C-alpha positions in Angstrom: -0.1 -0.2 -0.3 1.8 3.4 -1.5 1.5 6.1 1.7 0.5 9.5 0.8 3.3 11.8 3.0 0.9 14.4 2.9 -1.5 13.7 4.2 0.0 11.4 6.8 1.5 14.8 7.2 -0.9 16.9 7.5 -2.7 14.6 10.3 0.9 14.5 12.1 -0.2 18.4 12.3 -3.7 17.4 13.3 -2.5 14.7 16.4 -0.3 18.2 17.5 -3.1 20.0 18.0 -4.9 17.1 19.8 -7.2 15.5 16.9 -9.1 12.6 17.1 -9.6 11.7 14.4 -5.5 12.2 13.2 -4.6 10.3 15.9 -6.9 7.3 14.4 -6.0 7.3 10.9 -1.9 7.8 12.3 -2.7 3.9 14.0 -4.7 2.2 11.2 -2.3 3.9 8.7 1.2 2.9 10.3 -0.2 -0.6 12.6 0.9 -3.4 10.3 3.3 -1.9 9.6 5.0 -1.5 13.4 3.1 -4.7 14.3 5.4 -7.0 11.3 8.0 -5.3 12.7 7.7 -6.9 16.2 6.0 -9.9 15.5 9.8 -10.5 13.3 11.6 -9.8 16.5 8.9 -11.2 19.1 7.9 -14.3 16.6 4.5 -13.9 19.0 1.4 -12.5 18.0 0.1 -11.5 21.5 4.0 -9.7 21.8 3.7 -8.0 18.7 0.6 -6.7 19.9 1.4 -5.1 23.3 4.7 -4.2 21.9 2.5 -2.5 19.3 0.2 -0.8 21.1 3.0 0.3 23.0 4.8 2.1 20.0 1.6 4.1 19.3 0.8 5.2 22.8 4.5 7.0 23.6 4.4 8.0 20.0 1.4 9.7 20.4 2.2 10.5 24.3 5.4 12.7 22.4 3.9 13.5 18.9 4.6 17.2 19.6 8.3 16.3 19.5 8.6 14.5 16.2 10.5 16.1 13.8 8.4 16.4 10.2 12.0 16.9 8.3 11.9 13.0 8.8 9.9 10.1 8.1 7.2 9.3 10.5 7.2 5.7 10.0 10.7 5.2 10.9 10.7 7.6 14.2 7.8 5.0 15.0 10.2 1.8 14.2 13.0 3.8 16.3 10.4 4.0 19.1 9.2 0.6 19.1 12.9 -1.0 18.8 13.2 0.7 22.1 10.5 -0.1 23.6 11.3 -3.6 22.6 14.6 -3.6 24.4 12.9 -2.5 27.8 10.4 -5.3 27.2 13.2 -7.2 26.5 15.6 -5.8 30.2 12.2 -6.1 32.2 11.8 -10.0 31.0 8.9 -9.9 31.7 5.3 -11.2 29.0 3.1 -7.9 29.7 4.8 -4.4 28.9 4.2 -2.1 31.2 5.6 1.5 31.4 5.1 4.1 33.9 3.5 7.7 33.2 3.9 10.9 35.2 1.8 12.6 36.7 2.7 15.2 34.0 2.1 13.1 30.7 -1.3 12.0 32.6 -2.8 15.6 32.4 -1.8 16.0 28.5 -3.5 12.7 27.9 -7.0 14.3 29.5 -6.4 17.2 27.6 -6.9 15.1 23.6 -9.8 15.8 22.8 -12.5 12.8 22.9 -15.8 13.4 22.4 -16.5 13.3 18.2 -18.0 9.5 17.0 -15.2 8.5 14.9 -17.0 6.2 11.8 -16.1 3.0 14.3 -18.2 4.4 17.0 -20.8 5.1 14.7 -20.9 1.5 12.8 -21.4 -0.1 16.4 -24.0 2.3 18.3 -25.6 1.2 15.3 -25.7 -2.9 15.6 -28.4 -3.9 18.4 -27.5 -5.0 21.4 -27.5 -8.9 20.8 -25.9 -9.3 17.9 -23.1 -6.3 19.2 -22.3 -8.5 22.0 -21.8 -11.7 19.7 -19.5 -9.8 17.3 -17.0 -8.7 20.6 -17.0 -12.3 21.4 -14.8 -12.4 18.1 -12.2 -9.7 19.9 -9.8 -10.9 21.3 -10.2 -11.0 25.3 -7.7 -7.9 26.3 -10.1 -5.7 23.9 -13.8 -7.3 25.0 -12.4 -6.3 28.3 -11.5 -1.8 27.1 -14.5 -2.2 25.0 -16.9 -3.6 28.1 -15.6 -1.1 30.6 -15.7 1.5 28.1 -19.1 1.5 26.9 -21.2 -1.4 28.8 -19.9 0.2 32.1 -19.2 3.6 31.0 -15.4 3.4 32.4 -12.7 6.6 32.1 -9.8 6.0 31.1 -8.6 6.6 34.1 -11.0 4.2 35.6 -10.6 1.5 32.7 -6.3 2.4 33.6 -6.8 2.1 37.1 -8.8 -1.0 36.8 -6.2 -3.1 34.0 -3.4 -1.3 36.3 -1.6 -0.1 33.1 -1.5 3.8 31.6 -4.0 5.5 30.0 -1.8 5.7 27.0 -2.2 2.2 26.8 -5.6 2.0 27.5 -7.0 4.7 24.8 -4.7 3.4 22.0 -6.5 0.0 23.1 -9.4 1.4 22.6 -8.7 2.7 19.8 -7.7 -0.8 17.9 -10.4 -2.5 19.5 -13.0 0.1 17.9 -11.2 -0.3 14.7 -11.4 -4.4 15.1 -14.7 -4.3 15.6 -16.1 -2.0 13.3 -14.1 -4.7 10.6 -15.9 -7.5 12.6 -19.6 -6.1 11.9 -18.8 -4.9 8.6 -18.6 -8.3 7.8 -21.3 -9.7 9.4 
């Protein structure tokens, strides 16, 4: 798939301003690249997915530091390599990073009020079918969907409940909604 660099640059600039749709675009555009890179390294689907989630979490947390004279993909892969190295150091199957109080405050500043196309598809489904489709997701994605949309917990509450940083929760939720929307479209 050929990536339109002008479009990427536009979305990076918008993401720097906190535009949620641009975060979604960047996640959708580069998820496969980062995931494939990590799958080669880890040879494990779950670890590759966890590292990819954490990569986007760190990238979105620091997007304002991205220098637009470089390739965004290269920047993401560099972050991903560092996350992978950190995970090896910790020698744990689940990856967890501490976020500073300042970073958490920045996360709250990201606007999350506009429903995404995935949100619209999800809400248009009848509940019984939706629950059946949710069961097709991996358990970690089922959990964040359930906590956010059925238990109506905030990002902070979800973060505390699953013991992961808020940025990881946001990226997992983005990914879960995208996967769920694809399942709904196919069925």
